[in-house]
mmCIF file of C-alpha atoms in Angstrom:
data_model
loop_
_atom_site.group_PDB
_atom_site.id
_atom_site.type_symbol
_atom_site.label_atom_id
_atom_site.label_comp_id
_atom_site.label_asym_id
_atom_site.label_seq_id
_atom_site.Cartn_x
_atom_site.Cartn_y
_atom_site.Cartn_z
ATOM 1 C CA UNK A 1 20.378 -32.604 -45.887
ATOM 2 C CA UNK A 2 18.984 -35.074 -43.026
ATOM 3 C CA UNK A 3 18.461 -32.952 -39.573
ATOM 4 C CA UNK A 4 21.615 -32.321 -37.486
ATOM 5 C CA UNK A 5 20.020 -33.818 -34.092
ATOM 6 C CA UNK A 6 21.481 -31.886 -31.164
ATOM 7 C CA UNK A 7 22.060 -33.082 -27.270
ATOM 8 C CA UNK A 8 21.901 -30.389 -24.871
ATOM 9 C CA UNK A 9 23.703 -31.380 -21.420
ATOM 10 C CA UNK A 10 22.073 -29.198 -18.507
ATOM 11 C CA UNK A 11 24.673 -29.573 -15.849
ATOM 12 C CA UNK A 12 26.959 -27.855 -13.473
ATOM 13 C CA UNK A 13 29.093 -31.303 -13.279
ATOM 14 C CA UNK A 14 31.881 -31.405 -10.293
ATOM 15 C CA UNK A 15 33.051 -27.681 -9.601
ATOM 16 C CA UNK A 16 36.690 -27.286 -9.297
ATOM 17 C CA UNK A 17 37.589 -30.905 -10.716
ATOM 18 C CA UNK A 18 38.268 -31.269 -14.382
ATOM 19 C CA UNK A 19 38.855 -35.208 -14.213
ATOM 20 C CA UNK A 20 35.397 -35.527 -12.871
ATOM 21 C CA UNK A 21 33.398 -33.227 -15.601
ATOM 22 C CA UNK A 22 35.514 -35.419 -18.347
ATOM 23 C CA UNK A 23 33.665 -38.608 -16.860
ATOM 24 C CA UNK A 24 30.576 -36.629 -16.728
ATOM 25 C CA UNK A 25 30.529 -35.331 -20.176
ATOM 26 C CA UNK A 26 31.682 -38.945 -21.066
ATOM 27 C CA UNK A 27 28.750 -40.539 -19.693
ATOM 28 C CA UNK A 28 26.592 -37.828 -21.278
ATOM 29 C CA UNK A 29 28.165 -38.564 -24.877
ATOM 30 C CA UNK A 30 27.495 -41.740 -24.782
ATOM 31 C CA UNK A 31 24.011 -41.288 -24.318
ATOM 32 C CA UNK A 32 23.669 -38.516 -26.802
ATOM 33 C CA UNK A 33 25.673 -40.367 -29.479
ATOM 34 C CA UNK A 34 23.427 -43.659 -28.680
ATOM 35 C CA UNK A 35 20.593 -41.148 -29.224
ATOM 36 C CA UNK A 36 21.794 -40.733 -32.863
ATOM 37 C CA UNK A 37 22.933 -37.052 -32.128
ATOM 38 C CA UNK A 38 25.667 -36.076 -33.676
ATOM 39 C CA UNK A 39 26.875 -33.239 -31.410
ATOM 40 C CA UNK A 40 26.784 -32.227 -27.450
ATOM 41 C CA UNK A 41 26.649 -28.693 -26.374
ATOM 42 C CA UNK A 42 27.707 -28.360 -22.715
ATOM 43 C CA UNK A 43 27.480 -25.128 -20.492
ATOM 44 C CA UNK A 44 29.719 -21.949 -19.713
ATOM 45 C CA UNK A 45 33.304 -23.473 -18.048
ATOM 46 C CA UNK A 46 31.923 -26.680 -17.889
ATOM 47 C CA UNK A 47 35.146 -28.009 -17.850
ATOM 48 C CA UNK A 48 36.379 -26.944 -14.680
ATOM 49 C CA UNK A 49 33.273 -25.252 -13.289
ATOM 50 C CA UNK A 50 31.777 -21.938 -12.581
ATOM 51 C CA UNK A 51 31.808 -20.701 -9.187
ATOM 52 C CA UNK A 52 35.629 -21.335 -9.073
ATOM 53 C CA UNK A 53 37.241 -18.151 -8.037
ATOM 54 C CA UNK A 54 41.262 -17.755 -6.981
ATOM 55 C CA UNK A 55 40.877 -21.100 -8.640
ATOM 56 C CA UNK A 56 40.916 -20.119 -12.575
ATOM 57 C CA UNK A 57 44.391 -19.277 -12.841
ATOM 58 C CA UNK A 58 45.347 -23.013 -11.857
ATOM 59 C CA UNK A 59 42.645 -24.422 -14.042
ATOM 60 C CA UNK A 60 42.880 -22.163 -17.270
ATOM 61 C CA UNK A 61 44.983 -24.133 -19.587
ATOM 62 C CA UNK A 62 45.953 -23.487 -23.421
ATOM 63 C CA UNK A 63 43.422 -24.160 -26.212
ATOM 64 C CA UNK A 64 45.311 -27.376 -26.937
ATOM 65 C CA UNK A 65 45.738 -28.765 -23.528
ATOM 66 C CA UNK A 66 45.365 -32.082 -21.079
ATOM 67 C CA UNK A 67 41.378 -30.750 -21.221
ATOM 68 C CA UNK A 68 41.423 -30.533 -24.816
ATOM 69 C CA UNK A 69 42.900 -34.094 -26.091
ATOM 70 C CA UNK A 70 40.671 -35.677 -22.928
ATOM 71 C CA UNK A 71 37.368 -34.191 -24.878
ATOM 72 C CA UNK A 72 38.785 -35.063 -28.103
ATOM 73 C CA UNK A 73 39.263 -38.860 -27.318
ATOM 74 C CA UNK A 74 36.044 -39.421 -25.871
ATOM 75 C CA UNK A 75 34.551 -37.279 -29.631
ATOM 76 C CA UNK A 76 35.898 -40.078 -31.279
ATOM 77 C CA UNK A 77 35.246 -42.807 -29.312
ATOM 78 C CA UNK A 78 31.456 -42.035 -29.006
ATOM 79 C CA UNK A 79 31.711 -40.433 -32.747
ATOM 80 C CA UNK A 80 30.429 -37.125 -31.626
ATOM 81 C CA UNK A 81 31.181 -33.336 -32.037
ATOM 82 C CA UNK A 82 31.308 -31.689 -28.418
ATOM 83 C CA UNK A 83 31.204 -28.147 -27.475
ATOM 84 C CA UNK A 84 32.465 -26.977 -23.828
ATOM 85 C CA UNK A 85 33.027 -24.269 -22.533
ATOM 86 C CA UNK A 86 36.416 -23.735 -20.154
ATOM 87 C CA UNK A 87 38.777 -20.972 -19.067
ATOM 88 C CA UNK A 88 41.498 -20.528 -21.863
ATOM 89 C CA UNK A 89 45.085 -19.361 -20.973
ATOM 90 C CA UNK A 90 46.786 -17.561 -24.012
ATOM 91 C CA UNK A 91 50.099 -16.331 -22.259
ATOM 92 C CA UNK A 92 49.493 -14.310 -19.244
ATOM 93 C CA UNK A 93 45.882 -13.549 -20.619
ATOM 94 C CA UNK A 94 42.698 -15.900 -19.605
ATOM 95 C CA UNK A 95 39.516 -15.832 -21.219
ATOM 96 C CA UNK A 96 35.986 -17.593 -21.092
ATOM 97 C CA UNK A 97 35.858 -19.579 -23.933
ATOM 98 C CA UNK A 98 34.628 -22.335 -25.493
ATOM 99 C CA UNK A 99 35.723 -25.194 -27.966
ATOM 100 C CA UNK A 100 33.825 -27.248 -30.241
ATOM 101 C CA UNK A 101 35.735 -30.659 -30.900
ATOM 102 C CA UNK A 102 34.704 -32.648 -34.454
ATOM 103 C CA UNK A 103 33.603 -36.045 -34.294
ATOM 104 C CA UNK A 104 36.904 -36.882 -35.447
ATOM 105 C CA UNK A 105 38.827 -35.410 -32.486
ATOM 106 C CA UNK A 106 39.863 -32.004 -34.615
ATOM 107 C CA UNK A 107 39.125 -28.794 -33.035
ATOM 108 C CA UNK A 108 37.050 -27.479 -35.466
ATOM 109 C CA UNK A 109 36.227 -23.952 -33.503
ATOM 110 C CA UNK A 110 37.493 -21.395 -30.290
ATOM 111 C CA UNK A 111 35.414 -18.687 -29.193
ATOM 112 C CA UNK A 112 36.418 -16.206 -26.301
ATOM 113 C CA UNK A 113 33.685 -14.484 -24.785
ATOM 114 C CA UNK A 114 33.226 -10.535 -25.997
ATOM 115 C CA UNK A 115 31.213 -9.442 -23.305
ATOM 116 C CA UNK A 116 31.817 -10.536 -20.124
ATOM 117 C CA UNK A 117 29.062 -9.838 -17.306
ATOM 118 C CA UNK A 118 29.914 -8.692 -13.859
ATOM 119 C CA UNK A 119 32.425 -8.118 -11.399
ATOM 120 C CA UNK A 120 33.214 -11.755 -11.241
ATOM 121 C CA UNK A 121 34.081 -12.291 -14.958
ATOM 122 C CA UNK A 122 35.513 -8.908 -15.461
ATOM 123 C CA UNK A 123 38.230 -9.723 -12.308
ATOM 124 C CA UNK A 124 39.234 -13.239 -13.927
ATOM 125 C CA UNK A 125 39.292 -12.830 -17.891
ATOM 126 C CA UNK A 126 40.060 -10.797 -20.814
ATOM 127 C CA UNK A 127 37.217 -10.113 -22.896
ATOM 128 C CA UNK A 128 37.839 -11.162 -26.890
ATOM 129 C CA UNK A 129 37.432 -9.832 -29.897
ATOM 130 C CA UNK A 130 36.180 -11.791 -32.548
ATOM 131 C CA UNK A 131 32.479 -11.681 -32.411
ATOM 132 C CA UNK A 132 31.883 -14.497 -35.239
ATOM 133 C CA UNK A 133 33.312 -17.729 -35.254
ATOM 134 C CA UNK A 134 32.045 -20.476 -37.308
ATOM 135 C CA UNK A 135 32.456 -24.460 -37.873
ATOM 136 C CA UNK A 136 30.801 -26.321 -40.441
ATOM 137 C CA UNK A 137 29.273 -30.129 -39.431
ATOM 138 C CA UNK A 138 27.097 -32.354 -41.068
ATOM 139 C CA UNK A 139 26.829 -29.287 -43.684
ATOM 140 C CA UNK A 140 25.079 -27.404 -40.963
ATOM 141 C CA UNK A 141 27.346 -23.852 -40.147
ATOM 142 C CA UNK A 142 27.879 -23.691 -36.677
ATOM 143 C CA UNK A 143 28.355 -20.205 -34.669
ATOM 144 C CA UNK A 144 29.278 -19.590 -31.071
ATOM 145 C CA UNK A 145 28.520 -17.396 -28.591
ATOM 146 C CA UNK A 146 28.571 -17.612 -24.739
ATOM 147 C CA UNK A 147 25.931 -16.623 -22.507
ATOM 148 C CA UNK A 148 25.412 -13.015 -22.267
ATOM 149 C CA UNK A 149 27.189 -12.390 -25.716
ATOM 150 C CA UNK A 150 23.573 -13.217 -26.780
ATOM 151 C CA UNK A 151 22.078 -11.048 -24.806
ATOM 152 C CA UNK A 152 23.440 -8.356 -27.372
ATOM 153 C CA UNK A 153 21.269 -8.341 -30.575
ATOM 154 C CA UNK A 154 24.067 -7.210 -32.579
ATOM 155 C CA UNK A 155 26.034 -10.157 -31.957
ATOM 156 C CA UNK A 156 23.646 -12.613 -33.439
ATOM 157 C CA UNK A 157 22.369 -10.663 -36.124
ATOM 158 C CA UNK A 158 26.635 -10.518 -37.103
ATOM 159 C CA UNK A 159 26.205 -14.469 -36.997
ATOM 160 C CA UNK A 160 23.223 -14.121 -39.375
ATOM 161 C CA UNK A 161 24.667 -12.464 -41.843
ATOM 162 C CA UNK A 162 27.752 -14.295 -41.979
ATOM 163 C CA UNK A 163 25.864 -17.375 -42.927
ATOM 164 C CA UNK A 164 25.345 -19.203 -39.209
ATOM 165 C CA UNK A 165 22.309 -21.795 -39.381
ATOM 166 C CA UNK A 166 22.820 -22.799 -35.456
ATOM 167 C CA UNK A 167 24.258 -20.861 -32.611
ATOM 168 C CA UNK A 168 25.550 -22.560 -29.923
ATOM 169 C CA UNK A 169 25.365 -20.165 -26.821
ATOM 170 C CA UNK A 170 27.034 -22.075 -23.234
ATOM 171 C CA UNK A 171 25.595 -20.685 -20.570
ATOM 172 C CA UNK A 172 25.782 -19.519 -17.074
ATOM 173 C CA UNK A 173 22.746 -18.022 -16.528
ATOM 174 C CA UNK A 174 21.299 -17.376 -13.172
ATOM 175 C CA UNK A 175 18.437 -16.337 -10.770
ATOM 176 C CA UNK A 176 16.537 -13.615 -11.443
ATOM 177 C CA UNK A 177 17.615 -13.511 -15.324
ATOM 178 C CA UNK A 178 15.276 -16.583 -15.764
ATOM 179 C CA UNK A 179 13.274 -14.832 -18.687
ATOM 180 C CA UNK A 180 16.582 -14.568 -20.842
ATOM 181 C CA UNK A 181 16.143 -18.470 -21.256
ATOM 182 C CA UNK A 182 12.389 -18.281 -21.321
ATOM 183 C CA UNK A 183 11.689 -15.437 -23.908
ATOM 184 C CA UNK A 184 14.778 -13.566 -25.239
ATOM 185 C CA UNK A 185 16.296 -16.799 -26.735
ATOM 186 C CA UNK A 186 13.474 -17.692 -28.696
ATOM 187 C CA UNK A 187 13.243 -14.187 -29.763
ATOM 188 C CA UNK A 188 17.047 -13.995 -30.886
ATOM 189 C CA UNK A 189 16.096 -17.624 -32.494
ATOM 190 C CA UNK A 190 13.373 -15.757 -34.855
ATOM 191 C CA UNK A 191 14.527 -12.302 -35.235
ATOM 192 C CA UNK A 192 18.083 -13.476 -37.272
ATOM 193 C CA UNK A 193 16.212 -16.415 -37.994
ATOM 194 C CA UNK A 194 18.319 -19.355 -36.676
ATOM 195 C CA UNK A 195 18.577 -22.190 -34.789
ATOM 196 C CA UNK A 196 20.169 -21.739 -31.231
ATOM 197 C CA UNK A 197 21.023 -23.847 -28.743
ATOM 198 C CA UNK A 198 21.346 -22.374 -24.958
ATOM 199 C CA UNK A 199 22.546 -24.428 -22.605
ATOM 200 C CA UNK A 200 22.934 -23.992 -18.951
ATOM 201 C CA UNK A 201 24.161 -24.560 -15.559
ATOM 202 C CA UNK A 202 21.708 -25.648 -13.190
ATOM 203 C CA UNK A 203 21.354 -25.527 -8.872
ATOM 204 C CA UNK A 204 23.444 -23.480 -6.612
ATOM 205 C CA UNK A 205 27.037 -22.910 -7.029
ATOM 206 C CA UNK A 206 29.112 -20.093 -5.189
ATOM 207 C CA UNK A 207 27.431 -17.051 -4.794
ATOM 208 C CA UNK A 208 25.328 -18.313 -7.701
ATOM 209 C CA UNK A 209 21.888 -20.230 -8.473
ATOM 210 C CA UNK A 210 21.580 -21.448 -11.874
ATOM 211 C CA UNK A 211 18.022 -21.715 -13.404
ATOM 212 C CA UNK A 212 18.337 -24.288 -15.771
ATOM 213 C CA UNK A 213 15.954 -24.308 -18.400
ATOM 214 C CA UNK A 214 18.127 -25.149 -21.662
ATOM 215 C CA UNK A 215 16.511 -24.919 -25.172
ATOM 216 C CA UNK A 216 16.885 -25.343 -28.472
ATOM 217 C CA UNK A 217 14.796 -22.562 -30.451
ATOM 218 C CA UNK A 218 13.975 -22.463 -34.214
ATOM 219 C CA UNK A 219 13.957 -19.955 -36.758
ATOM 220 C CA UNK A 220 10.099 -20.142 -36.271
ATOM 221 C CA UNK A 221 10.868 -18.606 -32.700
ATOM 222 C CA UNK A 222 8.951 -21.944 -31.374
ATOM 223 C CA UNK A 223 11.075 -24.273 -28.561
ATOM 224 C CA UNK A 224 11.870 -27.410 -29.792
ATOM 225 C CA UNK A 225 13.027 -28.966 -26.942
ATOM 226 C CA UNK A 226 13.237 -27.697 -23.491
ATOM 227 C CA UNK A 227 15.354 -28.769 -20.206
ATOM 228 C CA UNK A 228 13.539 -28.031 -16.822
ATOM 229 C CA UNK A 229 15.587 -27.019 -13.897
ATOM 230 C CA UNK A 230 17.589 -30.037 -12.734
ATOM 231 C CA UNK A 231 20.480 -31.768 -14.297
ATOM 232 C CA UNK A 232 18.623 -33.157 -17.517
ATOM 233 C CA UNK A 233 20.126 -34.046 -21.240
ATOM 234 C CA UNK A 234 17.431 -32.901 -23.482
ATOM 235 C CA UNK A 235 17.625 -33.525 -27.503
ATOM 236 C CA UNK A 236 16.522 -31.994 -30.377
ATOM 237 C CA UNK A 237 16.839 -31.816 -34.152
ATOM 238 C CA UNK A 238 18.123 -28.684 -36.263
ATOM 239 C CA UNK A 239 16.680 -29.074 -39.783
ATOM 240 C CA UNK A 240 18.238 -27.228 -42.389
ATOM 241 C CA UNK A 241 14.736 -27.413 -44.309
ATOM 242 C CA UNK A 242 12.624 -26.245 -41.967
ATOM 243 C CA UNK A 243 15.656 -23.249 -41.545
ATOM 244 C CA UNK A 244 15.652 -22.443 -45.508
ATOM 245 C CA UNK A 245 11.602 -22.197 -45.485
ATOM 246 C CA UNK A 246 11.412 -20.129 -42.582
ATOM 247 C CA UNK A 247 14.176 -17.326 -44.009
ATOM 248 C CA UNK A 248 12.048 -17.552 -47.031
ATOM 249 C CA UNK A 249 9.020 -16.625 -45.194
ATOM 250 C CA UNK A 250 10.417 -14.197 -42.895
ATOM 251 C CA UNK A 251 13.020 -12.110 -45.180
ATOM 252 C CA UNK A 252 14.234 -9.819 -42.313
ATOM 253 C CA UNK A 253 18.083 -10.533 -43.919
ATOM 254 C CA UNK A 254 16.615 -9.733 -47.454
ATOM 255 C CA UNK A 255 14.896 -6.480 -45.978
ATOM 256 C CA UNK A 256 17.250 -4.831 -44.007
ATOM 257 C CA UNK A 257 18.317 -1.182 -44.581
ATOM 258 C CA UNK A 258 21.510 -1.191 -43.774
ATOM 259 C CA UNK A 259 22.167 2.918 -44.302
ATOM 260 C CA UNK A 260 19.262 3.815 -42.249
ATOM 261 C CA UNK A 261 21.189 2.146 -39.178
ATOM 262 C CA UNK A 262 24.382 3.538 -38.713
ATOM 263 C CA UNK A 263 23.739 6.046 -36.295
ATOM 264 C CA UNK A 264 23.606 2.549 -33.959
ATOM 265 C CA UNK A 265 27.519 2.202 -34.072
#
């Protein structure tokens, strides 16, 4: 299979305005899919924005909504998969989620995030719980996760074993967690030997300061491609090749010991 090349889009967009992060992400699919990528990972509630507060109850809409068909017209139009993250409403329940859209305008994939990290999060969402969920493109399986979810070895080792090849991890990651992007990714990348795309926020938002630095790291725990710490789309390829020769040459899957560990749950 040829390489599944991979746009990362480092950006905070327009806080608060969903209209404006459509034309944003619109711009930025263009130029990806011009690039000959063939799918756009975005960061944590790119859609309507971070640092949003008493806002996400207004801005949290259903899996399906106005958000939704906007990111699925501009998949097709650019022929592009997307993945964004934005605040889902299920009933009287919100959660931080994220939804990968098919080149074809199908939602292919929803993720809510499982672990949700500080006071902010824990005031405005639910947590969920399904740790692995999966979406095949390109004949490349696709697993998300969403920011500190990753943080968590056990969630991407679950991903590993359930067959995931690249793990798509929107981000929110801030100042002075700056060596989560640096070292811990690339780590996660080689221990459950995978691809995994982390893409962030960037510049000051709120309360917050977002560090940037978006990567895509192999299954060879090397960075093949890198974002600095401005607004920046940054591309890279995911080869299944290079994935099946690494797991051969680094059987950690094949060598686990499953009874020795359960004293861990």
């Amino acid at each position: 299979m040829p390489p599944l090349r991979t746009a990362l889009l480092q950006s905070s967009g327009r806080p608060g305005s969903v209209d404006e992060n459509i034309k944003v992400l619109d711009e930025a699919a263009g130029r990806a899919a011009e690039a000959g990528s063939r799918l756009l990972v975005c960061p944590e509630l790119f859609l309507t924005g971070y640092a949003v507060g008493d806002a996400v109850p207004t801005l949290a809409e259903p899996a399906d909504g106005p958000g939704a068909q906007a990111v699925a017209e501009l998949c097709v139009r650019h022929g592009i998969a997307v993945l964004y993250g934005y605040p889902e409403r299920a009933g009287e329940l919100i959660f931080n989620a994220a939804q990968l859209i098919g080149p074809d305008g199908s939602a292919l994939a929803n993720y809510r995030k499982t672990h949700l990290f500080g006071s902010f999060e824990q005031k405005w969402f639910t947590p969920g719980e399904q740790t692995v969920v999966q979406a095949d493109l390109d004949g490349v399986r696709i697993g998300v996760l969403i920011c500190y979810d990753v943080e968590f070895p056990e969630n991407v080792r679950a991903h590993a074993l359930a067959g995931t090849g690249l793990l798509l991890v929107p981000t929110a990651q801030m100042h002075p967690f700056q060596f989560v992007a640096e070292s811990v990714v690339p780590v996660r990348a080689f221990e459950s030997q995978m691809y995994v795309a982390y893409v962030n926020r960037t510049g000051p938002e709120g309360e917050f300061e977002f560090v940037g630095l978006s990567c895509l790291a192999g299954p060879d725990g090397t960075v093949r491609t890198r974002a600095g710490r401005g607004e920046e789309l940054v591309i890279g390829e995911v080869d299944p090749g290079l994935l099946d020769a690494s797991r051969a040459a680094n059987p950690y899957l094949e060598d686990r010991r499953p009874g020795l560990y359960g004293s861990l749950v």
